[in-house]
PDB file of C-alpha atoms in Angstrom:
ATOM      1  CA  MET A   1      12.457  -7.538   2.018  1.00 46.00           C
ATOM      2  CA  PHE A   2       9.678  -8.005   4.509  1.00 54.00           C
ATOM      3  CA  PHE A   3       7.141  -9.630   2.208  1.00 57.00           C
ATOM      4  CA  SER A   4       9.555 -11.483  -0.059  1.00 54.00           C
ATOM      5  CA  LYS A   5       8.708 -14.999  -1.087  1.00 53.00           C
ATOM      6  CA  LYS A   6      11.714 -15.305  -3.395  1.00 51.00           C
ATOM      7  CA  THR A   7      14.835 -13.309  -4.086  1.00 50.00           C
ATOM      8  CA  ILE A   8      15.101 -11.281  -7.262  1.00 48.00           C
ATOM      9  CA  GLU A   9      17.898 -12.383  -9.555  1.00 48.00           C
ATOM     10  CA  LYS A  10      17.095 -10.773 -12.913  1.00 48.00           C
ATOM     11  CA  ASN A  11      18.132  -7.236 -13.791  1.00 50.00           C
ATOM     12  CA  GLU A  12      16.370  -7.036 -17.153  1.00 56.00           C
ATOM     13  CA  LEU A  13      14.118  -3.992 -17.501  1.00 55.00           C
ATOM     14  CA  PRO A  14      10.702  -4.480 -19.138  1.00 66.00           C
ATOM     15  CA  ALA A  15       9.570  -1.897 -21.679  1.00 81.00           C
ATOM     16  CA  THR A  16       6.504  -0.844 -19.636  1.00 90.00           C
ATOM     17  CA  LEU A  17       5.627  -0.130 -16.027  1.00 93.00           C
ATOM     18  CA  THR A  18       2.953  -2.827 -16.184  1.00 93.00           C
ATOM     19  CA  GLY A  19       5.600  -5.260 -17.395  1.00 92.00           C
ATOM     20  CA  LEU A  20       7.869  -4.232 -14.539  1.00 93.00           C
ATOM     21  CA  VAL A  21       5.105  -4.861 -11.981  1.00 95.00           C
ATOM     22  CA  GLU A  22       4.268  -8.223 -13.577  1.00 94.00           C
ATOM     23  CA  GLN A  23       7.925  -9.233 -13.567  1.00 94.00           C
ATOM     24  CA  LEU A  24       8.337  -8.431  -9.869  1.00 95.00           C
ATOM     25  CA  LEU A  25       5.109 -10.171  -8.841  1.00 96.00           C
ATOM     26  CA  THR A  26       6.053 -13.249 -10.863  1.00 95.00           C
ATOM     27  CA  GLU A  27       9.594 -13.346  -9.458  1.00 95.00           C
ATOM     28  CA  LYS A  28       8.235 -13.023  -5.913  1.00 94.00           C
ATOM     29  CA  GLY A  29       5.699 -15.809  -6.480  1.00 94.00           C
ATOM     30  CA  PHE A  30       2.602 -13.674  -5.911  1.00 95.00           C
ATOM     31  CA  ASN A  31      -0.731 -14.542  -7.475  1.00 95.00           C
ATOM     32  CA  TYR A  32      -2.232 -11.520  -9.184  1.00 96.00           C
ATOM     33  CA  THR A  33      -5.252 -10.608 -11.234  1.00 96.00           C
ATOM     34  CA  PHE A  34      -5.579  -8.033 -13.984  1.00 95.00           C
ATOM     35  CA  LEU A  35      -8.811  -6.137 -13.429  1.00 94.00           C
ATOM     36  CA  LYS A  36      -8.881  -3.429 -16.132  1.00 87.00           C
ATOM     37  CA  ASP A  37      -6.958  -0.456 -17.496  1.00 83.00           C
ATOM     38  CA  ASN A  38      -3.548  -1.430 -16.067  1.00 89.00           C
ATOM     39  CA  LEU A  39      -5.022  -2.269 -12.651  1.00 96.00           C
ATOM     40  CA  ILE A  40      -3.625  -5.319 -10.874  1.00 97.00           C
ATOM     41  CA  LYS A  41      -4.994  -6.866  -7.666  1.00 98.00           C
ATOM     42  CA  ILE A  42      -2.986  -8.932  -5.175  1.00 97.00           C
ATOM     43  CA  GLY A  43      -3.597 -10.214  -1.679  1.00 96.00           C
ATOM     44  CA  ILE A  44      -1.030  -9.565   1.059  1.00 95.00           C
ATOM     45  CA  LYS A  45      -0.598 -11.255   4.424  1.00 95.00           C
ATOM     46  CA  GLY A  46       1.412  -9.351   6.995  1.00 93.00           C
ATOM     47  CA  ASP A  47       2.204 -10.012  10.622  1.00 94.00           C
ATOM     48  CA  ARG A  48      -1.013  -8.367  11.857  1.00 93.00           C
ATOM     49  CA  LEU A  49      -3.545  -8.649   9.023  1.00 96.00           C
ATOM     50  CA  SER A  50      -4.317  -9.666   5.462  1.00 97.00           C
ATOM     51  CA  TRP A  51      -5.508  -7.104   2.925  1.00 98.00           C
ATOM     52  CA  GLN A  52      -6.039  -6.342  -0.741  1.00 98.00           C
ATOM     53  CA  VAL A  53      -3.635  -4.250  -2.793  1.00 98.00           C
ATOM     54  CA  TYR A  54      -4.467  -2.544  -6.078  1.00 98.00           C
ATOM     55  CA  ILE A  55      -1.560  -1.524  -8.286  1.00 98.00           C
ATOM     56  CA  ARG A  56      -2.254   0.938 -11.079  1.00 97.00           C
ATOM     57  CA  THR A  57       0.281   1.843 -13.725  1.00 95.00           C
ATOM     58  CA  ASP A  58      -0.052   4.927 -15.888  1.00 95.00           C
ATOM     59  CA  GLU A  59       2.372   4.554 -18.782  1.00 92.00           C
ATOM     60  CA  GLU A  60       1.691   8.002 -20.216  1.00 93.00           C
ATOM     61  CA  ARG A  61       2.331   9.895 -16.973  1.00 95.00           C
ATOM     62  CA  LYS A  62       4.954   7.370 -15.779  1.00 94.00           C
ATOM     63  CA  LEU A  63       3.203   6.699 -12.462  1.00 95.00           C
ATOM     64  CA  ILE A  64       2.830   3.644 -10.264  1.00 97.00           C
ATOM     65  CA  THR A  65       0.167   3.808  -7.548  1.00 97.00           C
ATOM     66  CA  ILE A  66      -0.078   1.206  -4.790  1.00 98.00           C
ATOM     67  CA  ASN A  67      -3.392   1.284  -2.939  1.00 98.00           C
ATOM     68  CA  SER A  68      -3.576  -0.958   0.129  1.00 98.00           C
ATOM     69  CA  VAL A  69      -7.190  -1.297   1.278  1.00 98.00           C
ATOM     70  CA  LEU A  70      -7.740  -2.286   4.895  1.00 98.00           C
ATOM     71  CA  PRO A  71     -10.248  -5.048   5.733  1.00 96.00           C
ATOM     72  CA  LEU A  72     -12.426  -2.868   7.954  1.00 95.00           C
ATOM     73  CA  CYS A  73     -14.842  -0.004   7.548  1.00 95.00           C
ATOM     74  CA  VAL A  74     -15.214   2.873   9.956  1.00 97.00           C
ATOM     75  CA  GLU A  75     -18.698   3.473  11.314  1.00 94.00           C
ATOM     76  CA  ASP A  76     -20.066   7.034  11.281  1.00 95.00           C
ATOM     77  CA  ALA A  77     -19.661   7.359  15.061  1.00 95.00           C
ATOM     78  CA  GLN A  78     -15.888   6.798  14.787  1.00 97.00           C
ATOM     79  CA  LYS A  79     -15.087   8.774  11.610  1.00 97.00           C
ATOM     80  CA  LEU A  80     -13.984  11.972  13.384  1.00 97.00           C
ATOM     81  CA  ASN A  81     -11.704   9.983  15.673  1.00 98.00           C
ATOM     82  CA  MET A  82     -10.292   8.090  12.712  1.00 98.00           C
ATOM     83  CA  VAL A  83      -9.643  11.307  10.785  1.00 98.00           C
ATOM     84  CA  ASP A  84      -7.816  12.637  13.847  1.00 98.00           C
ATOM     85  CA  LEU A  85      -5.587   9.541  13.959  1.00 98.00           C
ATOM     86  CA  LEU A  86      -4.923   9.492  10.205  1.00 98.00           C
ATOM     87  CA  ASN A  87      -4.026  13.206  10.227  1.00 98.00           C
ATOM     88  CA  ARG A  88      -1.510  12.577  13.008  1.00 97.00           C
ATOM     89  CA  VAL A  89      -0.015   9.677  11.061  1.00 98.00           C
ATOM     90  CA  ASN A  90       0.089  11.607   7.765  1.00 97.00           C
ATOM     91  CA  TYR A  91       2.046  14.429   9.399  1.00 95.00           C
ATOM     92  CA  GLN A  92       4.721  11.947  10.479  1.00 93.00           C
ATOM     93  CA  ILE A  93       5.197   9.756   7.412  1.00 92.00           C
ATOM     94  CA  LEU A  94       7.475  10.714   4.557  1.00 88.00           C
ATOM     95  CA  PHE A  95       6.138   8.423   1.865  1.00 90.00           C
ATOM     96  CA  GLY A  96       2.487   7.734   1.040  1.00 94.00           C
ATOM     97  CA  LYS A  97      -0.750   8.934   2.564  1.00 97.00           C
ATOM     98  CA  TRP A  98      -3.561   7.486   4.635  1.00 98.00           C
ATOM     99  CA  CYS A  99      -7.123   8.097   3.448  1.00 98.00           C
ATOM    100  CA  LEU A 100     -10.606   7.598   4.826  1.00 98.00           C
ATOM    101  CA  ASP A 101     -13.487   7.408   2.365  1.00 97.00           C
ATOM    102  CA  ASN A 102     -16.167   9.434   4.111  1.00 94.00           C
ATOM    103  CA  GLU A 103     -18.965   7.718   2.184  1.00 95.00           C
ATOM    104  CA  ASP A 104     -18.286   4.058   2.954  1.00 96.00           C
ATOM    105  CA  GLY A 105     -15.703   4.265   5.763  1.00 97.00           C
ATOM    106  CA  GLU A 106     -12.976   2.473   3.798  1.00 98.00           C
ATOM    107  CA  ILE A 107      -9.396   3.151   4.901  1.00 98.00           C
ATOM    108  CA  SER A 108      -6.479   2.872   2.516  1.00 98.00           C
ATOM    109  CA  HIS A 109      -2.794   3.633   2.331  1.00 98.00           C
ATOM    110  CA  ILE A 110      -1.766   5.034  -1.043  1.00 98.00           C
ATOM    111  CA  THR A 111       1.768   5.313  -2.339  1.00 97.00           C
ATOM    112  CA  THR A 112       2.394   6.960  -5.714  1.00 96.00           C
ATOM    113  CA  HIS A 113       5.759   7.103  -7.422  1.00 95.00           C
ATOM    114  CA  LEU A 114       7.065   8.609 -10.655  1.00 94.00           C
ATOM    115  CA  ALA A 115       8.831   5.834 -12.542  1.00 91.00           C
ATOM    116  CA  ASP A 116      10.332   5.625 -15.997  1.00 86.00           C
ATOM    117  CA  PRO A 117      10.512   1.945 -16.975  1.00 80.00           C
ATOM    118  CA  GLY A 118      13.841   2.600 -18.695  1.00 83.00           C
ATOM    119  CA  HIS A 119      15.436   3.676 -15.416  1.00 85.00           C
ATOM    120  CA  PHE A 120      13.279   2.071 -12.706  1.00 89.00           C
ATOM    121  CA  THR A 121      14.243  -1.452 -11.617  1.00 91.00           C
ATOM    122  CA  THR A 122      12.389  -4.311  -9.985  1.00 91.00           C
ATOM    123  CA  LYS A 123      14.623  -3.803  -6.932  1.00 93.00           C
ATOM    124  CA  GLU A 124      13.383  -0.204  -6.600  1.00 94.00           C
ATOM    125  CA  LEU A 125       9.800  -1.368  -7.133  1.00 94.00           C
ATOM    126  CA  ASP A 126      10.297  -4.030  -4.458  1.00 95.00           C
ATOM    127  CA  ILE A 127      11.399  -1.307  -2.015  1.00 95.00           C
ATOM    128  CA  LEU A 128       8.324   0.755  -2.944  1.00 95.00           C
ATOM    129  CA  PHE A 129       6.015  -2.207  -2.268  1.00 96.00           C
ATOM    130  CA  ASP A 130       7.806  -3.070   0.960  1.00 96.00           C
ATOM    131  CA  THR A 131       7.466   0.517   2.218  1.00 95.00           C
ATOM    132  CA  ASN A 132       3.718   0.509   1.581  1.00 97.00           C
ATOM    133  CA  PHE A 133       3.179  -2.955   3.063  1.00 96.00           C
ATOM    134  CA  ARG A 134       5.222  -2.258   6.216  1.00 95.00           C
ATOM    135  CA  SER A 135       3.324   0.959   6.809  1.00 96.00           C
ATOM    136  CA  VAL A 136      -0.025  -0.846   6.612  1.00 97.00           C
ATOM    137  CA  ASP A 137       1.098  -3.702   8.827  1.00 96.00           C
ATOM    138  CA  SER A 138       2.626  -1.473  11.503  1.00 95.00           C
ATOM    139  CA  ILE A 139      -0.131   1.166  11.712  1.00 97.00           C
ATOM    140  CA  PHE A 140      -3.117  -1.188  11.515  1.00 97.00           C
ATOM    141  CA  PRO A 141      -3.250  -1.920  15.279  1.00 97.00           C
ATOM    142  CA  ALA A 142      -3.652   1.803  16.050  1.00 98.00           C
ATOM    143  CA  ILE A 143      -6.366   2.097  13.394  1.00 98.00           C
ATOM    144  CA  ALA A 144      -8.212  -0.939  14.780  1.00 97.00           C
ATOM    145  CA  ASN A 145      -7.995   0.396  18.337  1.00 97.00           C
ATOM    146  CA  VAL A 146      -9.559   3.716  17.323  1.00 98.00           C
ATOM    147  CA  ASN A 147     -12.126   2.067  15.063  1.00 97.00           C
ATOM    148  CA  PHE A 148     -13.417  -0.239  17.785  1.00 96.00           C
ATOM    149  CA  GLY A 149     -13.355   2.465  20.459  1.00 95.00           C
ATOM    150  CA  ASN A 150     -10.518   0.919  22.474  1.00 96.00           C
ATOM    151  CA  ALA A 151      -8.282   4.016  22.395  1.00 97.00           C
ATOM    152  CA  ALA A 152      -8.458   7.739  21.770  1.00 98.00           C
ATOM    153  CA  PRO A 153      -6.621   8.873  18.611  1.00 98.00           C
ATOM    154  CA  VAL A 154      -3.730  10.463  20.520  1.00 98.00           C
ATOM    155  CA  ILE A 155      -3.175   7.342  22.614  1.00 97.00           C
ATOM    156  CA  ALA A 156      -3.375   5.057  19.568  1.00 98.00           C
ATOM    157  CA  PHE A 157      -0.971   7.326  17.693  1.00 97.00           C
ATOM    158  CA  ASN A 158       1.534   7.283  20.555  1.00 97.00           C
ATOM    159  CA  SER A 159       1.397   3.471  20.598  1.00 95.00           C
ATOM    160  CA  ILE A 160       2.718   3.171  17.014  1.00 93.00           C
ATOM    161  CA  SER A 161       6.218   1.772  17.035  1.00 78.00           C
TER     162      SER A 161
END
């Protein structure tokens, strides 16, 4: 996968979603921090940027949520343009959603997946992570161009490869 540090060799399934996430992060050689209430933080370095990722597991509802937070904030003057770009992107992607926090200008890409730890493998989780990370890394240049006023939303959107 795109962000792999090591290959996955084990096929053992942990009893919890949190255990599954821990197993994958450990096997891949990622440093991670438990924050609270099944929330894990990792740092990611892609081809175009580095960013923080927050992984939340909800054992009761069988959900894994990956929240990639971009290292920039949108100023008030650019928020309408950014919303325009993110709406265009959201209409085209099949998995995940792009969000702009209107209060602080934070942009994030959120991927949520239903996952039963008895039937969900680290290989499937690795694909889920890779999908989120690739999306962030590939769309960031368009976001940065709109944020810094270098391109109109439609032009930035059309530049996404």
